[in-house]
Amino acid sequence: MELKQIIHGQISYSLNLYKKLLSMEQGNVVVSPLSISAALAITAGGARGETLNQMVSHLKFVDSNIMHQYFIHIRNVVLKDISHEGGPVLDFANCVLVDKKLPLHTTYQNLIREYYGAESSAVDFGTQAEWARGEVNLWASQKTRGKINELLPPGSVESSTKMILANALYFKGQWEKQFDSWRTRDEPFVLLDGRTVRKPMMASRDRQYIKNYGTFKVLRLPYRNGSRGDQAFSMYILLPNSADGLLQLEKDIDASATGWFVEHLPDLKETVAVRNFLLPRFSISTGFEAPLLLMSLGLHLPFDPERSDLSGMLNELVGSFPPLCISNVFHKATIEVNEEGTVATAATAVVVAFGSCMPSEQYEDFVADHPFLFLIREDHSGSIICIGRVVDPQ
């Protein structure tokens, strides 16, 4: 399978997930499709039959081998921490907690270790459910540098829980050209309902990577990417020309827009002069339970206690067990954007139980004084780290 097809698939998954989330969240939103898909891929590593096929298809891969190869590339190349060489601070980690009475299959243990860097830890959920919840939350907090402290809420882990599979993602990048804090000033920002509020807006006189696509503009803000050259992270801001244009822009983002993301975002390589440039500081946190969202995107079997097949996780030679299924999926994501750069984090936990579930010197202004869409992308691989919207800068 060509790399371009894989990129198309992952962008499509990211956009579909984002659009479905908008039906649940009306305000500011940030989500990491990459974190969600990683946690599901680890789970899929133990799926068999139609459950495996559906999970692989849901994640937009043609087969499980390509899926696992993609995530080892994400872990070892795309999100490998080379901050000591001047790039962003990165952490992409996975962990698995399993009930001590369940014998994990050696093949599954080897798979999650080789492709996802995850070692399984045994716990007695029957007597230590709350302790296990605390351990996962502590792990997520450590991996996200304290940004996500309670991935699993109270009551989410019970004595009936048999396994928790979690992913955590941390990104801290400095702008290639940082904003001067002394230029930041309160300016009007128009909300979706037409009201105007005053928010701190970062300003710049530097040339910028901007392209005008008629009804909206795209700004690319590159991060310092280190000396090796195999990583290139950027934030992209998609700003509607009209103050109330975000809803239409989001409506236009469908499967056909995937090609646009692949073909046009990499073209933002030439800077243009700006006269007016404003971008709000913003901080967003989003958390939700994902089963209904995932099922609305066609992922049903792993949640179905009657049809789920996660038997590849267990060594059946050791004993006979009821079928495993996903009982819940929790996701949290945060992002903070200021004059220095960006901190973005995400964590996802899958809870498993038994049977329950510029050519010329022209000017192009960019004044983000109304709602807009944003994403962080690794430009070599096309991987979208997170995507979201700002309707009211916090």
PDB file of N, CA and C in Angstrom, residues 30-32 89-91 143-145 147-148 168-173 223 235 284 332-337 341-347 374-376 385-387:
ATOM      1  N   VAL A  30     -10.976  20.310  21.136  1.00  0.00           N
ATOM      2  CA  VAL A  30      -9.698  19.769  20.683  1.00  0.00           C
ATOM      3  C   VAL A  30      -9.747  18.260  20.873  1.00  0.00           C
ATOM      4  N   VAL A  31      -9.265  17.523  19.910  1.00  0.00           N
ATOM      5  CA  VAL A  31      -9.263  16.067  19.970  1.00  0.00           C
ATOM      6  C   VAL A  31      -8.023  15.558  19.251  1.00  0.00           C
ATOM      7  N   SER A  32      -7.510  14.438  19.718  1.00  0.00           N
ATOM      8  CA  SER A  32      -6.376  13.802  19.042  1.00  0.00           C
ATOM      9  C   SER A  32      -6.826  12.479  18.439  1.00  0.00           C
ATOM     10  N   VAL A  89       9.545  18.837  22.181  1.00  0.00           N
ATOM     11  CA  VAL A  89       9.542  17.789  23.195  1.00  0.00           C
ATOM     12  C   VAL A  89       8.365  16.877  22.880  1.00  0.00           C
ATOM     13  N   LEU A  90       8.628  15.580  22.716  1.00  0.00           N
ATOM     14  CA  LEU A  90       7.596  14.636  22.296  1.00  0.00           C
ATOM     15  C   LEU A  90       7.564  13.417  23.201  1.00  0.00           C
ATOM     16  N   ASP A  91       6.381  12.915  23.436  1.00  0.00           N
ATOM     17  CA  ASP A  91       6.220  11.649  24.143  1.00  0.00           C
ATOM     18  C   ASP A  91       4.988  10.959  23.567  1.00  0.00           C
ATOM     19  N   LYS A 143       2.974  11.225  31.752  1.00  0.00           N
ATOM     20  CA  LYS A 143       3.297  11.284  30.324  1.00  0.00           C
ATOM     21  C   LYS A 143       2.892  12.608  29.694  1.00  0.00           C
ATOM     22  N   THR A 144       1.867  13.265  30.244  1.00  0.00           N
ATOM     23  CA  THR A 144       1.423  14.551  29.702  1.00  0.00           C
ATOM     24  C   THR A 144       1.917  15.729  30.535  1.00  0.00           C
ATOM     25  N   ARG A 145       2.877  15.474  31.383  1.00  0.00           N
ATOM     26  CA  ARG A 145       3.494  16.519  32.215  1.00  0.00           C
ATOM     27  C   ARG A 145       2.453  17.256  33.047  1.00  0.00           C
ATOM     28  N   LYS A 147      -0.737  17.696  32.519  1.00  0.00           N
ATOM     29  CA  LYS A 147      -1.832  18.373  31.809  1.00  0.00           C
ATOM     30  C   LYS A 147      -3.133  17.570  31.868  1.00  0.00           C
ATOM     31  N   ILE A 148      -3.030  16.249  31.909  1.00  0.00           N
ATOM     32  CA  ILE A 148      -4.215  15.389  32.004  1.00  0.00           C
ATOM     33  C   ILE A 148      -4.078  14.570  33.271  1.00  0.00           C
ATOM     34  N   ALA A 168      -0.937   7.796  25.569  1.00  0.00           N
ATOM     35  CA  ALA A 168      -0.729   9.182  25.975  1.00  0.00           C
ATOM     36  C   ALA A 168       0.194   9.861  24.979  1.00  0.00           C
ATOM     37  N   LEU A 169      -0.105  11.118  24.688  1.00  0.00           N
ATOM     38  CA  LEU A 169       0.658  11.878  23.699  1.00  0.00           C
ATOM     39  C   LEU A 169       0.970  13.250  24.273  1.00  0.00           C
ATOM     40  N   TYR A 170       2.219  13.678  24.123  1.00  0.00           N
ATOM     41  CA  TYR A 170       2.639  15.001  24.598  1.00  0.00           C
ATOM     42  C   TYR A 170       3.448  15.687  23.514  1.00  0.00           C
ATOM     43  N   PHE A 171       3.113  16.937  23.233  1.00  0.00           N
ATOM     44  CA  PHE A 171       3.837  17.743  22.241  1.00  0.00           C
ATOM     45  C   PHE A 171       4.068  19.125  22.815  1.00  0.00           C
ATOM     46  N   LYS A 172       5.325  19.561  22.851  1.00  0.00           N
ATOM     47  CA  LYS A 172       5.661  20.922  23.241  1.00  0.00           C
ATOM     48  C   LYS A 172       6.616  21.486  22.215  1.00  0.00           C
ATOM     49  N   GLY A 173       6.118  22.438  21.416  1.00  0.00           N
ATOM     50  CA  GLY A 173       6.928  23.015  20.350  1.00  0.00           C
ATOM     51  C   GLY A 173       7.030  24.519  20.461  1.00  0.00           C
ATOM     52  N   TYR A 223       6.980  25.069  13.620  1.00  0.00           N
ATOM     53  CA  TYR A 223       7.706  24.961  14.879  1.00  0.00           C
ATOM     54  C   TYR A 223       9.190  24.728  14.596  1.00  0.00           C
ATOM     55  N   MET A 235       1.643  24.216  12.889  1.00  0.00           N
ATOM     56  CA  MET A 235       0.227  24.427  13.178  1.00  0.00           C
ATOM     57  C   MET A 235      -0.392  25.113  11.972  1.00  0.00           C
ATOM     58  N   ILE A 284      -7.482  25.241  25.504  1.00  0.00           N
ATOM     59  CA  ILE A 284      -8.687  24.425  25.381  1.00  0.00           C
ATOM     60  C   ILE A 284      -8.438  23.067  26.016  1.00  0.00           C
ATOM     61  N   LYS A 332      -9.224  12.405  26.514  1.00  0.00           N
ATOM     62  CA  LYS A 332      -9.027  13.789  26.917  1.00  0.00           C
ATOM     63  C   LYS A 332      -7.914  14.402  26.080  1.00  0.00           C
ATOM     64  N   ALA A 333      -8.068  15.697  25.765  1.00  0.00           N
ATOM     65  CA  ALA A 333      -7.039  16.415  25.010  1.00  0.00           C
ATOM     66  C   ALA A 333      -6.989  17.854  25.485  1.00  0.00           C
ATOM     67  N   THR A 334      -5.806  18.443  25.450  1.00  0.00           N
ATOM     68  CA  THR A 334      -5.619  19.842  25.831  1.00  0.00           C
ATOM     69  C   THR A 334      -4.695  20.517  24.832  1.00  0.00           C
ATOM     70  N   ILE A 335      -4.823  21.828  24.704  1.00  0.00           N
ATOM     71  CA  ILE A 335      -3.883  22.598  23.899  1.00  0.00           C
ATOM     72  C   ILE A 335      -3.755  23.999  24.478  1.00  0.00           C
ATOM     73  N   GLU A 336      -2.547  24.513  24.533  1.00  0.00           N
ATOM     74  CA  GLU A 336      -2.265  25.878  24.971  1.00  0.00           C
ATOM     75  C   GLU A 336      -1.382  26.535  23.921  1.00  0.00           C
ATOM     76  N   VAL A 337      -1.832  27.676  23.398  1.00  0.00           N
ATOM     77  CA  VAL A 337      -1.090  28.413  22.368  1.00  0.00           C
ATOM     78  C   VAL A 337      -0.804  29.809  22.889  1.00  0.00           C
ATOM     79  N   GLY A 341       4.940  29.310  21.854  1.00  0.00           N
ATOM     80  CA  GLY A 341       4.692  28.097  21.086  1.00  0.00           C
ATOM     81  C   GLY A 341       3.422  27.406  21.528  1.00  0.00           C
ATOM     82  N   THR A 342       3.485  26.075  21.578  1.00  0.00           N
ATOM     83  CA  THR A 342       2.292  25.266  21.830  1.00  0.00           C
ATOM     84  C   THR A 342       2.624  24.081  22.714  1.00  0.00           C
ATOM     85  N   VAL A 343       1.706  23.781  23.630  1.00  0.00           N
ATOM     86  CA  VAL A 343       1.731  22.517  24.357  1.00  0.00           C
ATOM     87  C   VAL A 343       0.418  21.813  24.058  1.00  0.00           C
ATOM     88  N   ALA A 344       0.500  20.629  23.473  1.00  0.00           N
ATOM     89  CA  ALA A 344      -0.696  19.842  23.162  1.00  0.00           C
ATOM     90  C   ALA A 344      -0.536  18.465  23.775  1.00  0.00           C
ATOM     91  N   THR A 345      -1.583  17.984  24.425  1.00  0.00           N
ATOM     92  CA  THR A 345      -1.530  16.659  25.039  1.00  0.00           C
ATOM     93  C   THR A 345      -2.817  15.906  24.744  1.00  0.00           C
ATOM     94  N   ALA A 346      -2.739  14.592  24.852  1.00  0.00           N
ATOM     95  CA  ALA A 346      -3.933  13.761  24.680  1.00  0.00           C
ATOM     96  C   ALA A 346      -3.705  12.441  25.374  1.00  0.00           C
ATOM     97  N   ALA A 347      -4.791  11.832  25.800  1.00  0.00           N
ATOM     98  CA  ALA A 347      -4.724  10.497  26.382  1.00  0.00           C
ATOM     99  C   ALA A 347      -6.036   9.785  26.089  1.00  0.00           C
ATOM    100  N   PHE A 374      -8.271  24.735  13.711  1.00  0.00           N
ATOM    101  CA  PHE A 374      -6.822  24.594  13.776  1.00  0.00           C
ATOM    102  C   PHE A 374      -6.441  23.118  13.779  1.00  0.00           C
ATOM    103  N   LEU A 375      -5.200  22.841  13.431  1.00  0.00           N
ATOM    104  CA  LEU A 375      -4.666  21.493  13.559  1.00  0.00           C
ATOM    105  C   LEU A 375      -3.153  21.563  13.677  1.00  0.00           C
ATOM    106  N   ILE A 376      -2.567  20.553  14.308  1.00  0.00           N
ATOM    107  CA  ILE A 376      -1.110  20.388  14.346  1.00  0.00           C
ATOM    108  C   ILE A 376      -0.781  19.167  13.510  1.00  0.00           C
ATOM    109  N   ILE A 385      -1.731  15.479  14.450  1.00  0.00           N
ATOM    110  CA  ILE A 385      -1.529  15.210  15.871  1.00  0.00           C
ATOM    111  C   ILE A 385      -2.781  15.560  16.660  1.00  0.00           C
ATOM    112  N   CYS A 386      -3.370  16.711  16.343  1.00  0.00           N
ATOM    113  CA  CYS A 386      -4.637  17.086  16.961  1.00  0.00           C
ATOM    114  C   CYS A 386      -5.359  18.049  16.040  1.00  0.00           C
ATOM    115  N   ILE A 387      -6.648  18.180  16.242  1.00  0.00           N
ATOM    116  CA  ILE A 387      -7.479  19.072  15.426  1.00  0.00           C
ATOM    117  C   ILE A 387      -8.549  19.644  16.338  1.00  0.00           C
TER     118      ILE A 387
END
